[in-house]
Each structure stands twice: as C-alpha cells, then as structure tokens.
C-alpha cells in the first residue's frame, strides 16, 4: 500500500491518496475540528484494472506555488505494467480516468510527474527501464533509458529547481538527471541498498531522503550536484535498522517555531543524547501509563544528534496517536520550541530542525525522527 498527501487543499479539505493491493486508487478526506479527533472519510475510489496491484501514486501538485487554475491529476502504476492518468474533480464524481497505457512488460513499480511540466510523467519498471511520457500522446515513450541495471522503483521530480529528476533502483544507486538531457545522469550515488523511495526535502532543494531497504535510510546532501551539475552527493545522515527493510520514507511539512513567551509547554518526557547508539532509561510520559521505551540516541558521521520515536503499528482511521501496546514518548520536546505550520510562521520557523518518518518491513513499525541539520 502506498499513501501520499496532496499538499494543496481540495474543496478546503486535505486529501490522502492510497494505492492498495486490491488494484484501487482511493482518496480520503481529513475531517474534524479542534474539539474532536481528526478522522479520514472516503472521498473517491477508482479500480485500475482487474486482478492487479496498484503500486504507486503521485499528485501533480508537488511543486510549491501551484497555479490556482492548474488541474489536479494523479498518475498511478500497477503490477501489469500499466500507467493510469486520473483527474480529481471535487465537484463531480471524484476520480475520472483520462488515459491508460501499457508502459512496461513487467511490474511498473513507480510513476511520477514532472512537477514543472505536469503533462510529462516518468515511469520505472521491473524490466530495468526508466521511461518518459507525454500524457497528451502516451502511445510512444518520449525516451527510454536502461542506465539502471535492475528494476527502477523510485522517481521524484525536484519541487524546488526545474529540470532535476532523482531515480532509484534495486541496483543500489541513486541517479540525478537533467530532464533536458536524459541520455546520461549527471550524478551517480551508490547507497548500498535497493532504493525503494526517494523524497526531496519540502524546504531545502538539495536534501534528498532515500529509503534503502536493508541498509536503512540516508539523507543525501546534493547541493553541488543540484546547483553545479557535479557528480557529488554526500551522506549527511544515515541509520540502519536491524532485522528490517526500510521501504518508506518521507519528510514532514511541519516545522519548529519559538514558543510564545507566557505559554508553557507541558512536560511529557525528557531525553539526553550521549554516545552513539546509547540507550537511556525510560522516562514516563505525563498522563500515560509506563511502558517499554523505544528511544535511542543516534549520532551520524558529522556528530549530529538523532532522536527516534517508535509509534504503535496498529492500523487506525483516527489520526490520534495510538497508545496501544507501547508508549509514545515526547521526544519532539525541545525547550522553548513548538511544532507549527511553516506556511503560517515563515519568519520564525527553525528550518534546521527536521522531522522525517520511515516505515519498515518484517517488524511492521513506523519510526519518527527529528534531525537537527547544521
């Protein structure tokens, strides 16, 4: 199952897109108020094909500053190698099929928009091919590349800088492309693990998060590559999760802001980083029953501290944190700092504090991380 939020409101509601194992694309709307828990309610549903798996989903709204008159589209792929272009209509039946075409001979693991030219989409398949398509005439690919040596399973257009595309593969390489010349990538980054998901940072256009399966996850600093087209990306931070495969990774669009002065932040836990990998004694969260701690202090090669929060792996429709089976500790607590909406606090937001989440196979756990970049 693939889940991704649309980062622009639709009929004043937030929409979550889901590609599931039943071959459906489903949309859910976030409803609720401050006085009641937020929940997800069904908004639209579309069957891609019979007896197939829906494998990916991308919104056409990935670039910041989307024009108000821009159409809202979804590109999806399935296990039969097909791509599906869907149109979202808030006033109509919800989801309408615009085009369907055969893109790959085997599973089409990933499909993604060019956020700067949304009539262009890219796809990657188990046949090891990366392809580009003009959705106005999708019968023939605009280009086909076999630069990856194994199945292509992750693609994302850079939402901050036009013409930059990142791709990842089972061949354990992240490639960066100039979309004006898809003959050869301008950067090739080995990450020692199959790259199942890639996500550009919502604020910093040079930071790329990669879910690297058995090698955990990595934050790549590609400033020289993105700005100067040099074959140079460095690993700013990484962590390998034992006995698990990291398949999902994404950044939070929330940020941290200074706490207004007479307001006090209730104490719900404390944490002190020691040596790399050191574990701390359990600190009971206020108002919550004691339970097993999931905290650890991690330090990357640059000496930067990490905080880990392990959240319950129960499937719930409510967005309230689940407290079943284990304690959710407040390791997001930083003295004098609160979580805020970056769009509403542009001037005061601390953009060096980042939240990211990863999910892993075998242990079926969602991890939430806080990273303070230099």
Protein backbone atom coordinates (compact mmCIF):
# COMPACT_ATOMS: atom_id res chain seq x y z
CA UNK A 1 0.00 0.00 0.00
CA UNK A 2 1.24 3.47 -0.94
CA UNK A 3 -0.13 6.56 0.83
CA UNK A 4 0.62 10.18 -0.01
CA UNK A 5 -0.96 13.52 0.88
CA UNK A 6 -2.00 16.15 -1.61
CA UNK A 7 -0.25 19.28 -0.36
CA UNK A 8 -2.90 21.70 -1.61
CA UNK A 9 -6.47 21.81 -0.24
CA UNK A 10 -9.27 20.31 -2.32
CA UNK A 11 -12.64 21.91 -1.55
CA UNK A 12 -10.98 23.23 1.64
CA UNK A 13 -10.10 19.70 2.75
CA UNK A 14 -6.84 17.79 2.92
CA UNK A 15 -6.84 14.67 0.73
CA UNK A 16 -4.89 11.47 1.25
CA UNK A 17 -4.29 9.25 -1.77
CA UNK A 18 -3.92 5.49 -1.33
CA UNK A 19 -2.80 2.88 -3.88
CA UNK A 20 -3.73 -0.54 -2.49
CA UNK A 21 -3.18 -4.23 -3.13
CA UNK A 22 -6.73 -4.62 -4.45
CA UNK A 23 -5.88 -2.53 -7.50
CA UNK A 24 -7.72 0.58 -6.30
CA UNK A 25 -6.80 4.23 -6.02
CA UNK A 26 -8.71 5.61 -3.05
CA UNK A 27 -8.96 9.17 -1.78
CA UNK A 28 -9.77 10.05 1.82
CA UNK A 29 -10.58 13.49 3.18
CA UNK A 30 -9.42 14.70 6.57
CA UNK A 31 -12.34 15.90 8.66
CA UNK A 32 -12.64 17.10 12.23
CA UNK A 33 -12.21 20.10 14.45
CA UNK A 34 -10.09 21.20 17.38
CA UNK A 35 -12.71 19.90 19.79
CA UNK A 36 -12.88 16.41 18.23
CA UNK A 37 -10.39 13.90 16.83
CA UNK A 38 -9.49 14.18 13.16
CA UNK A 39 -10.59 11.22 11.07
CA UNK A 40 -10.30 10.07 7.47
CA UNK A 41 -13.51 9.67 5.47
CA UNK A 42 -13.82 8.11 1.98
CA UNK A 43 -13.91 10.70 -0.81
CA UNK A 44 -13.42 8.76 -4.08
CA UNK A 45 -12.43 5.31 -5.36
CA UNK A 46 -11.25 4.04 -8.75
CA UNK A 47 -10.36 0.49 -9.89
CA UNK A 48 -7.25 0.47 -12.09
CA UNK A 49 -7.80 -2.97 -13.62
CA UNK A 50 -8.91 -6.47 -12.75
CA UNK A 51 -6.57 -8.73 -10.78
CA UNK A 52 -3.75 -6.25 -10.36
CA UNK A 53 -1.92 -4.42 -7.58
CA UNK A 54 -1.83 -0.64 -7.50
CA UNK A 55 1.87 0.06 -6.97
CA UNK A 56 2.36 3.83 -6.95
CA UNK A 57 0.62 7.18 -6.82
CA UNK A 58 1.81 10.75 -7.39
CA UNK A 59 -0.03 14.07 -7.32
CA UNK A 60 0.54 16.73 -9.98
CA UNK A 61 0.78 19.36 -7.24
CA UNK A 62 4.26 18.56 -5.97
CA UNK A 63 5.76 21.94 -6.83
CA UNK A 64 5.28 24.82 -4.41
CA UNK A 65 3.36 27.77 -5.80
CA UNK A 66 0.87 25.78 -7.89
CA UNK A 67 -1.36 27.98 -10.03
CA UNK A 68 -4.96 28.12 -8.83
CA UNK A 69 -6.27 27.11 -12.25
CA UNK A 70 -3.96 24.08 -12.58
CA UNK A 71 -5.83 20.81 -12.91
CA UNK A 72 -5.45 18.30 -10.11
CA UNK A 73 -4.26 14.97 -11.51
CA UNK A 74 -2.91 11.65 -10.25
CA UNK A 75 -0.55 9.30 -12.04
CA UNK A 76 -0.54 5.68 -10.89
CA UNK A 77 1.04 2.39 -11.95
CA UNK A 78 0.09 -1.26 -11.50
CA UNK A 79 1.52 -4.76 -11.42
CA UNK A 80 0.55 -5.35 -15.07
CA UNK A 81 2.97 -2.66 -16.22
CA UNK A 82 0.25 -0.09 -16.95
CA UNK A 83 0.09 3.61 -16.16
CA UNK A 84 -3.17 5.39 -15.32
CA UNK A 85 -3.72 9.15 -15.50
CA UNK A 86 -6.65 10.21 -13.30
CA UNK A 87 -8.32 13.58 -12.86
CA UNK A 88 -9.62 14.69 -9.47
CA UNK A 89 -12.87 16.63 -9.58
CA UNK A 90 -14.02 17.93 -6.21
CA UNK A 91 -17.41 18.90 -7.65
CA UNK A 92 -18.03 15.77 -9.71
CA UNK A 93 -17.74 12.02 -9.22
CA UNK A 94 -14.32 12.40 -7.62
CA UNK A 95 -11.96 10.43 -9.89
CA UNK A 96 -12.10 10.21 -13.67
CA UNK A 97 -9.78 8.19 -15.91
CA UNK A 98 -8.06 10.39 -18.52
CA UNK A 99 -5.73 7.79 -20.08
CA UNK A 100 -4.41 4.25 -19.56
CA UNK A 101 -1.50 2.74 -21.44
CA UNK A 102 0.97 -0.15 -21.34
CA UNK A 103 4.33 1.17 -20.16
CA UNK A 104 6.40 -1.85 -19.11
CA UNK A 105 6.49 -5.60 -19.75
CA UNK A 106 6.63 -6.40 -16.04
CA UNK A 107 5.57 -4.55 -12.89
CA UNK A 108 5.54 -0.78 -13.22
CA UNK A 109 6.91 -0.09 -9.76
CA UNK A 110 6.73 3.69 -9.91
CA UNK A 111 5.13 6.55 -11.83
CA UNK A 112 5.74 10.25 -11.13
CA UNK A 113 5.03 13.68 -12.57
CA UNK A 114 7.45 16.26 -13.81
CA UNK A 115 6.20 18.90 -11.37
CA UNK A 116 7.26 21.72 -13.70
CA UNK A 117 5.59 20.28 -16.80
CA UNK A 118 2.76 18.12 -15.49
CA UNK A 119 1.83 16.80 -18.93
CA UNK A 120 5.11 14.86 -18.68
CA UNK A 121 5.33 11.78 -16.47
CA UNK A 122 8.05 9.23 -15.78
CA UNK A 123 7.84 5.52 -15.03
CA UNK A 124 10.14 2.77 -13.81
CA UNK A 125 9.60 -0.95 -14.11
CA UNK A 126 10.91 -4.34 -13.12
CA UNK A 127 12.30 -4.56 -16.66
CA UNK A 128 15.03 -2.15 -15.51
CA UNK A 129 13.82 0.65 -17.76
CA UNK A 130 13.20 4.31 -16.98
CA UNK A 131 10.76 5.94 -19.40
CA UNK A 132 9.33 9.38 -20.03
CA UNK A 133 5.85 10.03 -21.42
CA UNK A 134 3.82 12.91 -22.81
CA UNK A 135 0.35 12.23 -21.46
CA UNK A 136 -1.21 14.06 -24.42
CA UNK A 137 0.11 11.29 -26.71
CA UNK A 138 1.13 8.36 -24.48
CA UNK A 139 1.31 5.64 -27.14
CA UNK A 140 5.09 6.03 -27.52
CA UNK A 141 7.61 7.00 -24.81
CA UNK A 142 9.49 10.27 -25.18
CA UNK A 143 12.64 8.45 -24.08
CA UNK A 144 13.71 5.05 -22.73
CA UNK A 145 16.80 4.62 -20.57
CA UNK A 146 18.48 1.41 -19.42
CA UNK A 147 21.03 3.27 -17.31
CA UNK A 148 19.86 1.40 -14.19
CA UNK A 149 20.98 -2.23 -14.21
CA UNK A 150 17.98 -3.56 -12.25
CA UNK A 151 14.34 -2.67 -11.62
CA UNK A 152 13.58 1.05 -11.27
CA UNK A 153 11.40 1.54 -8.19
CA UNK A 154 11.62 5.22 -7.17
CA UNK A 155 11.34 8.52 -9.04
CA UNK A 156 10.77 12.10 -7.92
CA UNK A 157 10.99 15.46 -9.64
CA UNK A 158 12.70 18.19 -7.63
CA UNK A 159 9.94 20.59 -6.48
CA UNK A 160 12.36 23.50 -5.97
CA UNK A 161 14.50 23.52 -9.09
CA UNK A 162 13.23 22.89 -12.59
CA UNK A 163 14.88 20.17 -14.63
CA UNK A 164 16.17 17.96 -11.78
CA UNK A 165 14.96 14.35 -11.52
CA UNK A 166 16.03 11.70 -8.99
CA UNK A 167 15.66 7.97 -9.66
CA UNK A 168 16.48 4.89 -7.60
CA UNK A 169 16.71 1.20 -8.29
CA UNK A 170 17.29 -2.26 -6.91
CA UNK A 171 20.81 -1.78 -8.30
CA UNK A 172 21.51 0.29 -5.13
CA UNK A 173 22.20 3.55 -6.99
CA UNK A 174 20.53 6.95 -6.88
CA UNK A 175 20.83 8.80 -10.19
CA UNK A 176 20.26 12.52 -10.73
CA UNK A 177 19.19 13.68 -14.19
CA UNK A 178 18.86 16.92 -16.11
CA UNK A 179 15.46 16.41 -17.73
CA UNK A 180 16.61 18.38 -20.78
CA UNK A 181 19.11 15.60 -21.49
CA UNK A 182 18.03 12.13 -20.36
CA UNK A 183 20.83 10.33 -22.17
CA UNK A 184 23.14 10.25 -19.14
CA UNK A 185 22.70 11.19 -15.46
CA UNK A 186 24.92 13.96 -14.12
CA UNK A 187 25.31 12.27 -10.70
CA UNK A 188 25.51 8.64 -9.61
CA UNK A 189 25.31 7.92 -5.87
CA UNK A 190 25.84 4.36 -4.54
CA UNK A 191 23.84 3.81 -1.34
CA UNK A 192 24.49 0.06 -0.67
CA UNK A 193 20.80 -0.82 -0.65
CA UNK A 194 17.87 -1.04 -3.02
CA UNK A 195 16.28 2.41 -3.31
CA UNK A 196 12.56 1.89 -2.80
CA UNK A 197 11.59 5.51 -2.07
CA UNK A 198 13.06 8.97 -2.74
CA UNK A 199 11.80 12.24 -1.30
CA UNK A 200 13.16 15.77 -1.81
CA UNK A 201 13.01 17.99 1.27
CA UNK A 202 9.96 20.34 1.28
CA UNK A 203 12.16 23.39 2.04
CA UNK A 204 15.74 22.55 1.10
CA UNK A 205 16.05 21.61 -2.55
CA UNK A 206 19.47 19.95 -2.15
CA UNK A 207 18.45 17.39 0.51
CA UNK A 208 17.22 14.01 -0.70
CA UNK A 209 15.85 11.28 1.60
CA UNK A 210 16.30 7.70 0.42
CA UNK A 211 14.71 4.53 1.81
CA UNK A 212 17.41 1.93 1.13
CA UNK A 213 15.74 -1.33 2.21
CA UNK A 214 18.24 -3.48 4.12
CA UNK A 215 20.62 -0.50 4.50
CA UNK A 216 18.08 1.62 6.34
CA UNK A 217 17.71 5.21 5.21
CA UNK A 218 20.03 8.02 4.16
CA UNK A 219 19.84 11.79 3.87
CA UNK A 220 21.85 12.86 0.84
CA UNK A 221 23.26 16.37 0.53
CA UNK A 222 23.29 17.02 -3.21
CA UNK A 223 23.97 20.77 -3.17
CA UNK A 224 26.94 20.59 -5.55
CA UNK A 225 25.10 18.19 -7.83
CA UNK A 226 21.88 20.23 -7.98
CA UNK A 227 23.44 23.69 -8.20
CA UNK A 228 26.55 22.95 -10.25
CA UNK A 229 25.64 19.66 -12.01
CA UNK A 230 28.64 17.95 -10.42
CA UNK A 231 28.74 14.23 -9.72
CA UNK A 232 28.84 14.86 -5.99
CA UNK A 233 26.39 13.93 -3.22
CA UNK A 234 27.43 13.33 0.37
CA UNK A 235 25.65 11.41 3.12
CA UNK A 236 24.57 13.94 5.78
CA UNK A 237 22.98 11.28 7.98
CA UNK A 238 22.06 7.62 7.86
CA UNK A 239 20.76 4.84 10.04
CA UNK A 240 20.41 1.11 9.53
CA UNK A 241 17.50 -0.58 11.28
CA UNK A 242 18.37 -4.12 12.45
CA UNK A 243 16.36 -7.04 11.06
CA UNK A 244 14.15 -4.87 8.88
CA UNK A 245 13.79 -3.46 5.37
CA UNK A 246 13.05 0.26 5.07
CA UNK A 247 10.52 0.63 2.25
CA UNK A 248 9.01 4.02 3.07
CA UNK A 249 10.49 7.39 3.97
CA UNK A 250 9.16 10.94 3.86
CA UNK A 251 9.69 14.41 5.31
CA UNK A 252 7.17 16.22 7.47
CA UNK A 253 5.89 19.56 6.19
CA UNK A 254 5.63 20.80 9.76
CA UNK A 255 8.45 22.77 11.33
CA UNK A 256 9.56 24.11 14.71
CA UNK A 257 8.94 27.65 15.98
CA UNK A 258 9.82 29.53 19.19
CA UNK A 259 7.24 29.06 21.93
CA UNK A 260 5.27 32.25 22.67
CA UNK A 261 6.53 33.60 25.95
CA UNK A 262 3.89 33.40 28.58
CA UNK A 263 2.79 29.98 27.11
CA UNK A 264 4.31 26.97 28.83
CA UNK A 265 4.93 23.60 27.25
CA UNK A 266 3.73 20.73 29.44
CA UNK A 267 6.44 18.25 30.23
CA UNK A 268 5.73 14.92 28.55
CA UNK A 269 9.18 13.38 28.57
CA UNK A 270 12.85 14.22 28.55
CA UNK A 271 15.83 12.93 26.67
CA UNK A 272 19.56 13.41 26.71
CA UNK A 273 21.87 12.32 23.91
CA UNK A 274 25.00 10.51 24.94
CA UNK A 275 27.34 8.43 22.86
CA UNK A 276 26.27 7.00 19.52
CA UNK A 277 23.76 4.22 19.96
CA UNK A 278 23.45 4.76 23.69
CA UNK A 279 20.03 3.99 25.17
CA UNK A 280 18.51 5.99 28.01
CA UNK A 281 16.38 4.90 30.92
CA UNK A 282 12.67 5.09 30.37
CA UNK A 283 11.06 8.43 31.20
CA UNK A 284 7.35 8.21 31.87
CA UNK A 285 5.19 10.48 29.73
CA UNK A 286 2.81 12.70 31.69
CA UNK A 287 -0.69 11.27 31.71
CA UNK A 288 0.35 8.00 30.04
CA UNK A 289 0.94 4.57 31.57
CA UNK A 290 4.54 3.42 31.80
CA UNK A 291 5.65 1.03 29.10
CA UNK A 292 8.66 -0.13 27.10
CA UNK A 293 10.80 2.70 25.82
CA UNK A 294 11.69 2.93 22.17
CA UNK A 295 14.13 5.83 22.47
CA UNK A 296 17.72 5.82 21.39
CA UNK A 297 20.33 8.47 20.73
CA UNK A 298 22.00 8.19 17.38
CA UNK A 299 24.91 10.17 16.03
CA UNK A 300 25.87 10.28 12.39
CA UNK A 301 29.35 10.71 10.94
CA UNK A 302 29.11 14.50 11.37
CA UNK A 303 28.32 14.18 15.07
CA UNK A 304 24.75 15.37 14.66
CA UNK A 305 22.23 14.06 17.18
CA UNK A 306 19.20 11.98 16.27
CA UNK A 307 16.03 11.30 18.17
CA UNK A 308 13.93 8.26 17.44
CA UNK A 309 10.30 7.75 18.31
CA UNK A 310 8.75 4.39 17.61
CA UNK A 311 4.98 4.54 17.14
CA UNK A 312 2.49 1.70 17.53
CA UNK A 313 2.00 -0.36 14.40
CA UNK A 314 -1.78 -0.58 14.66
CA UNK A 315 -3.82 0.39 11.61
CA UNK A 316 -6.27 3.14 12.60
CA UNK A 317 -8.53 5.55 10.76
CA UNK A 318 -8.21 8.15 13.52
CA UNK A 319 -5.16 10.36 13.30
CA UNK A 320 -4.77 10.49 17.06
CA UNK A 321 -1.62 8.68 18.24
CA UNK A 322 -2.21 5.08 19.20
CA UNK A 323 -1.18 4.22 22.75
CA UNK A 324 -1.99 0.53 22.41
CA UNK A 325 0.79 -1.88 23.19
CA UNK A 326 3.54 0.66 23.69
CA UNK A 327 4.13 4.18 24.89
CA UNK A 328 4.51 7.14 22.57
CA UNK A 329 7.08 9.36 24.27
CA UNK A 330 7.52 13.03 23.53
CA UNK A 331 10.99 13.12 22.14
CA UNK A 332 9.87 16.01 19.97
CA UNK A 333 10.12 18.18 23.10
CA UNK A 334 12.78 20.88 22.81
CA UNK A 335 12.82 23.65 25.45
CA UNK A 336 11.17 26.82 24.16
CA UNK A 337 10.17 25.22 20.85
CA UNK A 338 6.81 24.09 19.48
CA UNK A 339 5.67 22.34 16.30
CA UNK A 340 3.96 24.73 13.88
CA UNK A 341 2.73 25.13 10.33
CA UNK A 342 5.65 26.54 8.33
CA UNK A 343 3.32 28.40 5.95
CA UNK A 344 1.92 30.39 8.89
CA UNK A 345 5.28 31.02 10.58
CA UNK A 346 7.65 31.69 7.69
CA UNK A 347 9.73 34.29 9.52
CA UNK A 348 10.15 32.45 12.84
CA UNK A 349 10.39 28.83 11.69
CA UNK A 350 13.62 27.00 12.52
CA UNK A 351 14.33 25.23 9.26
CA UNK A 352 17.37 23.42 10.67
CA UNK A 353 15.15 21.12 12.74
CA UNK A 354 13.57 18.47 10.52
CA UNK A 355 11.03 15.73 11.10
CA UNK A 356 11.01 12.61 8.96
CA UNK A 357 9.29 9.24 9.11
CA UNK A 358 10.29 5.79 7.94
CA UNK A 359 8.40 2.51 7.81
CA UNK A 360 9.94 -0.91 7.62
CA UNK A 361 9.08 -4.45 6.62
CA UNK A 362 9.33 -7.54 8.87
CA UNK A 363 8.95 -5.52 12.09
CA UNK A 364 5.97 -3.52 10.70
CA UNK A 365 6.98 -0.38 12.56
CA UNK A 366 6.67 3.33 11.82
CA UNK A 367 9.59 5.41 13.09
CA UNK A 368 9.51 9.17 13.58
CA UNK A 369 12.84 11.00 13.60
CA UNK A 370 13.97 14.50 14.47
CA UNK A 371 17.15 15.70 12.78
CA UNK A 372 18.97 18.93 13.52
CA UNK A 373 20.98 19.82 10.45
CA UNK A 374 23.86 22.25 10.52
